[in-house]
Coordinates of C-alpha atoms in Angstrom, one line a residue:
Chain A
X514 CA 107.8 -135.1 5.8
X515 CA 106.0 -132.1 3.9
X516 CA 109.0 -131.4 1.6
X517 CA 109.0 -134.9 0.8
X518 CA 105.3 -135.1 -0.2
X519 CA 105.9 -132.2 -1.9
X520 CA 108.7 -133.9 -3.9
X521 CA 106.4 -137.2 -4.6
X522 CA 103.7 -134.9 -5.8
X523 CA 105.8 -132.9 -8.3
X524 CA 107.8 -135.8 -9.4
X525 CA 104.4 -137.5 -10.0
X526 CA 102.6 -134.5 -11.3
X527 CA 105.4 -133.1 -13.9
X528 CA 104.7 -135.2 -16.8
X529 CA 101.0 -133.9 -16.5
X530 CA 101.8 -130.5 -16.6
X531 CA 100.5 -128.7 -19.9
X532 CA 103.7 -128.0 -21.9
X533 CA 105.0 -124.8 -22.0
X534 CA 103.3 -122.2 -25.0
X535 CA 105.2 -119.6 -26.9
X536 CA 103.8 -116.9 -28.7
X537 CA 105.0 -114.4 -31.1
X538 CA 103.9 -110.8 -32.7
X539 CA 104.2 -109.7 -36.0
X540 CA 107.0 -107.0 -35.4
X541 CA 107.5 -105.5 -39.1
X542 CA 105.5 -106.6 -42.1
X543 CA 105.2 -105.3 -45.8
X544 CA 103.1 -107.1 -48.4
X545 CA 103.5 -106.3 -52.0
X546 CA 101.0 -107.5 -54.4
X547 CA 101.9 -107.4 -58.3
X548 CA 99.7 -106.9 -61.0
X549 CA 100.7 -107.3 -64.5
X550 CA 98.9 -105.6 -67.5
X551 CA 100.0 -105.6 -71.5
X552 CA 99.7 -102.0 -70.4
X553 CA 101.4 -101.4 -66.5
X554 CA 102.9 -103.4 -64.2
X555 CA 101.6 -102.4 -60.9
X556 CA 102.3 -102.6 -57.2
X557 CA 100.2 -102.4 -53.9
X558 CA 101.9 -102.0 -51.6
X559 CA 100.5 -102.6 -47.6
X560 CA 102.6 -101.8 -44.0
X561 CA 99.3 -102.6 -42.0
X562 CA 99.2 -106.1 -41.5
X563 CA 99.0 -107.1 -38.1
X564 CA 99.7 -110.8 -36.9
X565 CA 99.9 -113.2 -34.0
X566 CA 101.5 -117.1 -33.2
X567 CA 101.0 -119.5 -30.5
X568 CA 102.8 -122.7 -30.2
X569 CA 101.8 -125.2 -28.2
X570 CA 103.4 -128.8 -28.4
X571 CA 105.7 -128.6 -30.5
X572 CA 103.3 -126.8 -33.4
X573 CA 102.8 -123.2 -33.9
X574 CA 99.1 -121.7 -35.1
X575 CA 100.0 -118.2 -36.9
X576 CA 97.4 -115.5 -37.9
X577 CA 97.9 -112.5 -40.1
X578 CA 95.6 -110.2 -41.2
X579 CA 95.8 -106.6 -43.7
X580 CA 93.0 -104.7 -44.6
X581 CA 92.1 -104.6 -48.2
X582 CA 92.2 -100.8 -48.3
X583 CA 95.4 -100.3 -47.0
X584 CA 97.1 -101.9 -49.9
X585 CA 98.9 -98.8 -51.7
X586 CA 99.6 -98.4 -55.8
X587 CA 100.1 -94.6 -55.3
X588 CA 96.9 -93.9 -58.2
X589 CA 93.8 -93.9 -55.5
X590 CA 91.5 -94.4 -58.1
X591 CA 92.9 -97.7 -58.8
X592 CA 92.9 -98.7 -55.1
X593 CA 89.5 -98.3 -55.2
X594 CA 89.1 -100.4 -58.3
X595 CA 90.8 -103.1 -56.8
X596 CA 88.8 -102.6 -53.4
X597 CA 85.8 -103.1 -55.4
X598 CA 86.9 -105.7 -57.9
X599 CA 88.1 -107.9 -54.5
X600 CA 84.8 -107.3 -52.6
X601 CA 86.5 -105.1 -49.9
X602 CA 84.1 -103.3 -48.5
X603 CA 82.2 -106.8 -47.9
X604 CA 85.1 -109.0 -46.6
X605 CA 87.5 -105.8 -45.6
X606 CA 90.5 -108.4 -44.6
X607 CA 92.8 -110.5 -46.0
X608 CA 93.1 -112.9 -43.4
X609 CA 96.5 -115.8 -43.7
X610 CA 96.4 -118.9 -41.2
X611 CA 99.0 -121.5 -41.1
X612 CA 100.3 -124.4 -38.9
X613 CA 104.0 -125.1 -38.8
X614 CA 105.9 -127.6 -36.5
X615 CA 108.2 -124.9 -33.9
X616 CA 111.1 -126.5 -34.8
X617 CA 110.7 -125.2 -38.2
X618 CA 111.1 -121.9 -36.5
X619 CA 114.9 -123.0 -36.6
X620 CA 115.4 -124.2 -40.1
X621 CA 116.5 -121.5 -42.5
X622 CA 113.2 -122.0 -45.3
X623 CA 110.2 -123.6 -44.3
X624 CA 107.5 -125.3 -46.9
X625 CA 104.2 -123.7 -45.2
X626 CA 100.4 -124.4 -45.9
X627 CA 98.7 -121.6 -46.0
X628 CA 94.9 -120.7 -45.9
X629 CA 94.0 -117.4 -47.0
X630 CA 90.6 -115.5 -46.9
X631 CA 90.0 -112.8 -49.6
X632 CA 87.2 -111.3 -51.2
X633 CA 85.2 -113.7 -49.6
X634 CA 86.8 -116.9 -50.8
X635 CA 88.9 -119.1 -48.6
X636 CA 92.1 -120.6 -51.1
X637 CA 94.5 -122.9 -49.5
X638 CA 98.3 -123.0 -51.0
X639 CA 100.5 -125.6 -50.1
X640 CA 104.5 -125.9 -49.5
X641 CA 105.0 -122.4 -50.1
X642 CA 108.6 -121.7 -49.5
X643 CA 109.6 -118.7 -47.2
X644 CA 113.5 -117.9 -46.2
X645 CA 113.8 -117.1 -42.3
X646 CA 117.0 -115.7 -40.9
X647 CA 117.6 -115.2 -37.5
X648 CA 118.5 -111.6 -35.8
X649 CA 118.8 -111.8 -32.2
X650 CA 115.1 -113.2 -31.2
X651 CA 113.3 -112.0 -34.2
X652 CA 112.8 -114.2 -37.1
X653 CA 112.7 -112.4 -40.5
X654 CA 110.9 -114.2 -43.4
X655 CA 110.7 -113.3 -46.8
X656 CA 108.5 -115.5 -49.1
X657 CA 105.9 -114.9 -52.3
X658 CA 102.5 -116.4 -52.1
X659 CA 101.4 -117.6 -55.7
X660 CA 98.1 -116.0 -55.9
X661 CA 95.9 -116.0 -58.7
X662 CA 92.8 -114.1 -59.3
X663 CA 91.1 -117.4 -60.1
X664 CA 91.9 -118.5 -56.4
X665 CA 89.1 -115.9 -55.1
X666 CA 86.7 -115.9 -57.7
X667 CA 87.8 -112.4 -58.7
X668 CA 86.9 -111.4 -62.4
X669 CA 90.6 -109.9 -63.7
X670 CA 89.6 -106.0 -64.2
X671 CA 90.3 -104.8 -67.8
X672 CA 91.8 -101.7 -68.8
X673 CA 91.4 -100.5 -72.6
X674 CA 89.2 -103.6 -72.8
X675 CA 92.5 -105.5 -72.2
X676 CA 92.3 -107.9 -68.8
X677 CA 95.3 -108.0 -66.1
X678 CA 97.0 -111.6 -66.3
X679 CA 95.9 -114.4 -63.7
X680 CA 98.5 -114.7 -61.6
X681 CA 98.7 -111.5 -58.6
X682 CA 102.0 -112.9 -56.6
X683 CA 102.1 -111.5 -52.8
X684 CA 105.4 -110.8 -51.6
X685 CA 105.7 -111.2 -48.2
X686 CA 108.7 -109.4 -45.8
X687 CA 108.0 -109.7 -42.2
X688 CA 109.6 -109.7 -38.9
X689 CA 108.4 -112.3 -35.8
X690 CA 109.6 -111.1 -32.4
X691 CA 108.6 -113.3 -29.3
X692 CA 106.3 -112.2 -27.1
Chain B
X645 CA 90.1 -143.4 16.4
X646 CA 91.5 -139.7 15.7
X647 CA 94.7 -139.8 14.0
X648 CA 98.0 -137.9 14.7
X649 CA 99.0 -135.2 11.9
X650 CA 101.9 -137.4 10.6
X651 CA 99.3 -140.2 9.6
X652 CA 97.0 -137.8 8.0
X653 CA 100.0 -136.8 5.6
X654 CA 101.0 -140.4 4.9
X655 CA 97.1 -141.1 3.9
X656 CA 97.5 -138.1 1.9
X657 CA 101.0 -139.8 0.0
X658 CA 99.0 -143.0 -0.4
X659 CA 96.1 -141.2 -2.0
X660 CA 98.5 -139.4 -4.6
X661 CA 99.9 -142.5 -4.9
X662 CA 97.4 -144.5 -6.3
X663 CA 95.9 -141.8 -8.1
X664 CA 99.7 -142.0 -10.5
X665 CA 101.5 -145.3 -9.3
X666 CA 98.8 -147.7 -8.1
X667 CA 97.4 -147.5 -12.1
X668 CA 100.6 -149.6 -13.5
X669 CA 99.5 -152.1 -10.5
X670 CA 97.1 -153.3 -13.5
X671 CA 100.3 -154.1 -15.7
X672 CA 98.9 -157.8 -15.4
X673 CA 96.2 -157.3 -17.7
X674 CA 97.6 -157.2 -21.5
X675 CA 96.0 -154.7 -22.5
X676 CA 96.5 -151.0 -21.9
X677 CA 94.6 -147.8 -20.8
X678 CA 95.1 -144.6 -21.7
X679 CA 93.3 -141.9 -19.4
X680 CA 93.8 -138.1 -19.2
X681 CA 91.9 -134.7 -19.2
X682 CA 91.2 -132.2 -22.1
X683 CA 90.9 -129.2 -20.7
X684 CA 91.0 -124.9 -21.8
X685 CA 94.5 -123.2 -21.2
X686 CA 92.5 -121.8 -18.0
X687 CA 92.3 -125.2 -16.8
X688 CA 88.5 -125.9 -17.2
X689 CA 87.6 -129.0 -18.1
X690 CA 86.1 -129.0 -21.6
X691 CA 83.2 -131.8 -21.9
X692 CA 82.4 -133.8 -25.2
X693 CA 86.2 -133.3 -26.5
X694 CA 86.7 -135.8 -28.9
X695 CA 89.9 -138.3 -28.3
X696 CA 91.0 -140.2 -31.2
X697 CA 93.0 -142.7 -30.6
X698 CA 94.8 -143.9 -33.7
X699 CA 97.6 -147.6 -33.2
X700 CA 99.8 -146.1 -35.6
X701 CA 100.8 -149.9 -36.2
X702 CA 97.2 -151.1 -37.4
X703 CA 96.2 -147.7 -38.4
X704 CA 92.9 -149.0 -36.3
X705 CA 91.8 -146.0 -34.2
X706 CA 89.6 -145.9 -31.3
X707 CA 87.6 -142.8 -30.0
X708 CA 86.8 -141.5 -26.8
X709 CA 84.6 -138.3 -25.2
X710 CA 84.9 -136.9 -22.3
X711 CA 82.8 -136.4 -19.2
X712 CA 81.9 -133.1 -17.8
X713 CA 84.9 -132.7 -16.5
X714 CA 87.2 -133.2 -19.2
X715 CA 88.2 -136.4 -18.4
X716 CA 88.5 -139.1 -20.7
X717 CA 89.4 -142.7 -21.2
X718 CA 90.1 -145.7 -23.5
X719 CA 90.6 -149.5 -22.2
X720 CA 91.6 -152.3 -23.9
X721 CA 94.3 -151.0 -25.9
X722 CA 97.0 -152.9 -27.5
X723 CA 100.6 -152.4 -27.0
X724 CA 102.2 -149.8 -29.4
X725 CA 102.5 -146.6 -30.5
X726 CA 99.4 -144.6 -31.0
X727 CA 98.4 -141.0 -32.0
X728 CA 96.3 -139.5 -30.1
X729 CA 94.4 -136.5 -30.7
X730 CA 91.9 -134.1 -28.6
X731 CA 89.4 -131.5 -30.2
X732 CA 86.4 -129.7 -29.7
X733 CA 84.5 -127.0 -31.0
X734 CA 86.1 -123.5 -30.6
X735 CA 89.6 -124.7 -29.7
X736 CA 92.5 -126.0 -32.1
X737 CA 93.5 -129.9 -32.3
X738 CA 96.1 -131.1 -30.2
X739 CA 97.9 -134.2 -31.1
X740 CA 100.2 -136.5 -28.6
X741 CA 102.6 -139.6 -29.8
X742 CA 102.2 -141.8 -27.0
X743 CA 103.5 -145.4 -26.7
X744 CA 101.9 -147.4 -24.3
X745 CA 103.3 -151.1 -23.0
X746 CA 100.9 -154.2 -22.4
X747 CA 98.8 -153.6 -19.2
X748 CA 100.3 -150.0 -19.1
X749 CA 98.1 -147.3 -18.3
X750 CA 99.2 -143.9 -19.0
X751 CA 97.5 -140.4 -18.3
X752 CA 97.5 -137.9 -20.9
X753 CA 97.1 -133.9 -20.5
X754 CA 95.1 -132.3 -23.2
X755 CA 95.7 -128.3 -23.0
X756 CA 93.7 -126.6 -25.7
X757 CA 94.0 -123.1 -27.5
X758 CA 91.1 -121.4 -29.1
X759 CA 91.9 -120.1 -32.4
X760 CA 93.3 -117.1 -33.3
X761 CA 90.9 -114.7 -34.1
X762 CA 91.2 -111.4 -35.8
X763 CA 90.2 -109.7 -32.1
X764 CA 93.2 -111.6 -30.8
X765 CA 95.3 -108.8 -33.4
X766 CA 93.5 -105.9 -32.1
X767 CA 91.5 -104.8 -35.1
X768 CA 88.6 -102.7 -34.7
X769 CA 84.8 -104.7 -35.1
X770 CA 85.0 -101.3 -37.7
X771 CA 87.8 -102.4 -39.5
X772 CA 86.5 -105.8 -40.0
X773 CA 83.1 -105.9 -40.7
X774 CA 81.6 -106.0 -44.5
X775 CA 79.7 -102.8 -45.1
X776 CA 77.0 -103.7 -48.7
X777 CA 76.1 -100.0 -48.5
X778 CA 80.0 -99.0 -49.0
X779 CA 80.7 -102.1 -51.6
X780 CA 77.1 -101.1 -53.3
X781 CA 78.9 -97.5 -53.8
X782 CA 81.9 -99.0 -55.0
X783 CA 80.1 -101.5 -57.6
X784 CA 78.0 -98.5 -58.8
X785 CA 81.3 -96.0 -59.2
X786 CA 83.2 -99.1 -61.0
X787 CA 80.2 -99.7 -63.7
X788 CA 79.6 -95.6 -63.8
X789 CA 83.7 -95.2 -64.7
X790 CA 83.6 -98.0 -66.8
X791 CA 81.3 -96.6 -69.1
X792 CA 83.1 -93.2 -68.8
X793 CA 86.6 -95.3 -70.0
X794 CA 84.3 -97.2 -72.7
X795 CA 82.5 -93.9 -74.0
X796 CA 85.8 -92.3 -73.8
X797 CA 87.3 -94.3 -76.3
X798 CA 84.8 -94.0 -78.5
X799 CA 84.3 -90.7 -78.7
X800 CA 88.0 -90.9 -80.1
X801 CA 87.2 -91.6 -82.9
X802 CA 84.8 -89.1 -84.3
X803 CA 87.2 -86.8 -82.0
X804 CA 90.2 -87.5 -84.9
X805 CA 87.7 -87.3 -87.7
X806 CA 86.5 -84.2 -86.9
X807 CA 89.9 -82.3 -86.4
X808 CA 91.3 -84.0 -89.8
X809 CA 87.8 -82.6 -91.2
X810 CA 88.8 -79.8 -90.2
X811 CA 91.4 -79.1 -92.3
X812 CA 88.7 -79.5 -95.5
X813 CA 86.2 -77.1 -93.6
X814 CA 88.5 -74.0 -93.0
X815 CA 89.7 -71.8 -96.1
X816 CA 88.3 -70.3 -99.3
X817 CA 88.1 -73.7 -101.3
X818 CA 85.9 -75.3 -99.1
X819 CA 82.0 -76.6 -100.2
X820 CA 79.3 -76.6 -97.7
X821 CA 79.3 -80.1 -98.0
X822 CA 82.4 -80.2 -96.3
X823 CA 81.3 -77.8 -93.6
X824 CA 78.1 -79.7 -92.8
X825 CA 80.0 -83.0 -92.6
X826 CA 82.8 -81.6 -90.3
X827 CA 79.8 -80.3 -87.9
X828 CA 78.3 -83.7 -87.8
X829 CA 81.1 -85.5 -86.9
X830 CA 81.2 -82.4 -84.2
X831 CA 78.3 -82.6 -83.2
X832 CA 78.6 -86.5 -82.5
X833 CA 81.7 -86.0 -80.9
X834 CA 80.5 -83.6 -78.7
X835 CA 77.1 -85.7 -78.3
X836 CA 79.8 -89.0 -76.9
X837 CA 82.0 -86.5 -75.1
X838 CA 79.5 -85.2 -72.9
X839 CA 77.8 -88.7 -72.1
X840 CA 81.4 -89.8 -71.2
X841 CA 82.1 -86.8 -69.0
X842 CA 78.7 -87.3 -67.3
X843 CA 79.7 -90.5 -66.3
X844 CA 82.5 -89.5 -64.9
X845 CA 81.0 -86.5 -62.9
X846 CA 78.2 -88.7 -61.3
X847 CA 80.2 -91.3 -60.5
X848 CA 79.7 -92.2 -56.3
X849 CA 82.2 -90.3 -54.6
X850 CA 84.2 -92.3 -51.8
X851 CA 84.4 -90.5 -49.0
X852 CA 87.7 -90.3 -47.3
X853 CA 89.5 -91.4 -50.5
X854 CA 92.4 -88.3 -51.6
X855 CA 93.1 -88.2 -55.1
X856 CA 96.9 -89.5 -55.7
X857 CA 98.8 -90.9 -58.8
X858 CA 97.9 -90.7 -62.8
X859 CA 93.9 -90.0 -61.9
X860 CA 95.5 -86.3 -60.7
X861 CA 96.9 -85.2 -64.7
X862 CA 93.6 -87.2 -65.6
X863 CA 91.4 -84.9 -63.8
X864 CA 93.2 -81.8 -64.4
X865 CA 93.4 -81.9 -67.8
X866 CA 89.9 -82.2 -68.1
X867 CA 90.2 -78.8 -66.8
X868 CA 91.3 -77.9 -70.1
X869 CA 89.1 -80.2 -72.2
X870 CA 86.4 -79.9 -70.8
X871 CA 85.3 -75.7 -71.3
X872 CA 87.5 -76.4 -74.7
X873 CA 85.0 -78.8 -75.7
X874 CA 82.3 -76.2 -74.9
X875 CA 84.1 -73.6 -76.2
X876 CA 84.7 -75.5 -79.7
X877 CA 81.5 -76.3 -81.1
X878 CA 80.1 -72.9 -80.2
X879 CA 82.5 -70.9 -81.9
X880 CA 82.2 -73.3 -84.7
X881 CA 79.1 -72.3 -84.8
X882 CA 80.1 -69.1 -85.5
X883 CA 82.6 -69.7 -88.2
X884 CA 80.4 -71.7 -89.6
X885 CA 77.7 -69.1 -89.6
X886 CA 79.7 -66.3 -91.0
X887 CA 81.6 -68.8 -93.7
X888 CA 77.8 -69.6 -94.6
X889 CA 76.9 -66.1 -95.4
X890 CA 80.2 -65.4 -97.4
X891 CA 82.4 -64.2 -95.0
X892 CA 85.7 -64.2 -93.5
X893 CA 85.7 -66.1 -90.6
X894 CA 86.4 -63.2 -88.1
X895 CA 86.6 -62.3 -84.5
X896 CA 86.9 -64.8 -82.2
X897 CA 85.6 -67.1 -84.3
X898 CA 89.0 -67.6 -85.7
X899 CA 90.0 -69.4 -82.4
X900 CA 87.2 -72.4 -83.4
X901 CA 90.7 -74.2 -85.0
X902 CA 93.4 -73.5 -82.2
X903 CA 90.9 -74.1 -79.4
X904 CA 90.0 -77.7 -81.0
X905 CA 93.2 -78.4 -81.3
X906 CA 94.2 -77.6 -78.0
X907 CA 91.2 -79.4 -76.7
X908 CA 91.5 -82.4 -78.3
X909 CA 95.4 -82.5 -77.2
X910 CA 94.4 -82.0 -73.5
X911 CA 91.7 -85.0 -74.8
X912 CA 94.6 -87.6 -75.7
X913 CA 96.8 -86.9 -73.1
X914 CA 93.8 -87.4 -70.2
X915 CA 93.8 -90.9 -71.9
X916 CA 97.5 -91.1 -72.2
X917 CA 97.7 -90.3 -68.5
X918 CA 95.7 -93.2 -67.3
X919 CA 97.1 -95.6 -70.2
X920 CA 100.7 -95.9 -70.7
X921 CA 102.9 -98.3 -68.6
X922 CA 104.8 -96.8 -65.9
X923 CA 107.8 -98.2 -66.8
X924 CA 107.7 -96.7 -70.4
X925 CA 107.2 -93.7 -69.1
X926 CA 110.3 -94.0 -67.6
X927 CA 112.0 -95.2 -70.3
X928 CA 110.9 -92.0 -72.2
X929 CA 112.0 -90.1 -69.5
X930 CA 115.1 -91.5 -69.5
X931 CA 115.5 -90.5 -73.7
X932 CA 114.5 -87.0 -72.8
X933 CA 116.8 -86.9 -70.3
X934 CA 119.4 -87.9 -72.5
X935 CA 118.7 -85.3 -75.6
X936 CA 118.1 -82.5 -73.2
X937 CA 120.8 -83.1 -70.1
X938 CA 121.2 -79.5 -70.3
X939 CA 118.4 -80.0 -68.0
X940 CA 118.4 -80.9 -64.6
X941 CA 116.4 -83.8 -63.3
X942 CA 114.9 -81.7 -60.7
X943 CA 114.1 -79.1 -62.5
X944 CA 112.6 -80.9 -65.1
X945 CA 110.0 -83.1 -62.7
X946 CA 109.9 -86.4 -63.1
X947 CA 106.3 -86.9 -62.3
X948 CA 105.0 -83.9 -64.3
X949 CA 106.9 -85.3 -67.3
X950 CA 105.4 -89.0 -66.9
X951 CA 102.2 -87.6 -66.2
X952 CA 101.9 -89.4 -62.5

């Protein structure tokens, strides 16, 4: 009699039961920011991005976030330029938050909308394309984010009176493992 | 009447029972109810969740909130498909495609996530809180080094003037006209480059921040420009002195010529260092490599030659 009240109960129950989460960690990640001058081409360059996912229901929340000042152009006294030109020591992280369906964890490229947070300015980009290939449980994905200085209120800096151009594309190369 | 342990377990079936199956016992009436709970991942009940309730037929949508226990419901609901979605403050929306059938009522679990937070990756409060003190510093070191790049350009100017005036001060042709104009145009290069260099020197310091890249050969050759720059317009002085008397320049007054021009060398290539692309350095690297492969690469230094 008890295993069969058991039985009604799960049977009856199941259904109800929250669906199962995943999560994932940010394994490996390098963002590359360019910068392009009549002057230089430049390139920060940041390994200290840290970032989380939870899926729940079939949709997946993902959070990254890189401090301004670890962002790398190998001349320090332009890393501090650009840590003052973006604000960093008031809004000290770049903070990226998405929402994509789980099953686009599968696909090969996925069209994400992204919300970013920078220099104190929150800029949302839309379908941005990223290519995921599959190693074992890890999912790599390579992608650029089409940032613009514009997007974050930042006032291009100017070397020999001569500004940097708009557009400051991220390049993104990360690795997902499960957790 | 005290009843045996067998009944007490087949009360306890029948309660389950109609708590999930005695529900649908309502199938007579045509419309539908759709019950459930919104509750944390923990399993507490989250009161005033929002429950919207959209007929994705009509697009009509109907709301619901929940008690104090997380549980919610809607009556009177048409057959179809509806989209239903549960949020509150602090946690993320959740969203459920339910289709329910005339007089069906259906439960619905809610199980909602807080956001991700920046704590929920492990960064230090340090690491993420804004600091005005330390972006006051930066703002003040940006303006001060902005000057000293503005400043610094100018003083070019008068720089080149003076050392192609030069060439009219020096020998026995020359007129004191010529002297007195090519110590002006000293004297106001000397004026700019020390209001450029203060800028520069009193500039905020950043504590923690090590000195890497083309700033390095910009810095160090101010080793050289800067004492030359001293060193220039007092021994012009001195030339100037003893050509005003009649004389030979003499002693070491004869270095005024080599030590501006070494000065203002070391000058040009401090704005060099911080000005020319990368990539053409390379690309001049490359040509020098090319006319002097005798060379090694190594040997050479790739960095000391492109001034990074």
């Amino acid at each position: 009699m008890n295993r069969k009240i058991v039985l009604i109960v799960l049977l009856l129950v199941f259904p109800l039961i929250a669906r199962a989460d995943s999560q994932w960690v940010l394994d490996k990640c390098t963002l590359t920011y360019h910068v392009d001058h009549p002057l230089h081409h430049v390139e920060g360059v940041s390994s200290a991005a840290r970032g989380k996912g939870v899926c729940q229901a079939g949709e997946c929340q993902f959070l990254i976030a890189v401090p301004v000042k670890s962002f790398n152009s190998d001349d320090s006294n332009r890393d501090l330029h650009m840590l003052q030109i973006t604000r960093g020591a008031m809004y000290p992280m770049v903070v990226v938050r998405t929402e994509v369906p789980e099953s686009a964890l599968n696909s090969s490229t996925i069209h994400a909308n992204l919300q970013i947070q920078f220099a104190g300015q929150t800029a949302d980009y839309k379908d941005v394309p990223f290519q995921l290939t599959r190693s074992g449980k890890d999912v790599h994905l390579t992608g650029t984010i089409p940032a613009k200085c514009t997007d974050f209120k930042i006032d291009p800096p100017k070397l020999l009176t001569m500004p940097i151009k708009n557009d400051i594309p991220v390049i993104v190369d990360a690795v997902w493992s499960p957790s | 009447m005290k009843l045996a342990p067998v009944s007490l377990q087949f009360h306890a079936v029948l309660v389950i029972l109609c708590l999930f199956v005695c529900v649908p016992a309502q199938a007579q009436s045509p419309s539908a109810v759709l019950a459930g709970t919104v509750t944390s991942q923990s399993g507490t009940g989250i009161a005033k969740a929002a429950v919207t309730i959209k007929n994705m037929t009509t697009g009509q949508s109907t709301t619901a909130t929940t008690n104090s226990t997380g549980f919610f419901s809607a009556t009177n609901l048409a057959a179809g498909t509806y989209e239903v979605s549960a949020s509150a403050d602090g946690f993320t929306v959740d969203t459920e495609h339910i289709t329910l059938a005339a007089g069906e009522t259906q439960h619905v679990k809610f199980s909602l996530i807080p956001p991700l937070s920046l704590s929920n990756l492990g960064f230090a409060p340090s690491q993420t809180q804004g600091n005005a003190q330390e972006q006051a510093r930066l703002n003040k070191r940006s303006h001060m080094l902005q000057m000293h790049q503005r400043l610094g350009l100018i003083t070019l100017v008068p720089l080149v003037a003076t050392v192609v005036s030069g060439g009219f001060a020096g020998g026995h042709s020359t007129s004191s006209a010529d002297r007195d104009f090519h110590a002006a145009l000293g004297s106001t290069t000397a004026g700019l480059y020390f209001a450029t260099a203060y800028y520069a020197i009193f500039a905020p310091k950043i504590p923690g921040t090590k000195t890497e890249g083309a700033i390095k050969w910009h810095k160090a050759l101010a080793w050289v420009h800067g004492p030359g720059m001293i060193l220039t317009p007092i021994l012009g002085a001195m030339a100037f002195d003893q050509k005003s008397k009649g004389e030979k320049v003499h002693g070491i007054a004869q270095a005024h010529g080599a030590v501006a021009i070494v000065t203002a060398a070391a000058y040009g290539a401090a704005i060099l260092s911080v000005s020319i692309n990368p990539q053409t350095k390379h690309h001049l690297a490359s040509i020098f490599e090319f006319h002097h492969s005798h060379r090694s690469h190594a040997a050479l230094g790739d960095e000391a030659f492109l001034g990074e």
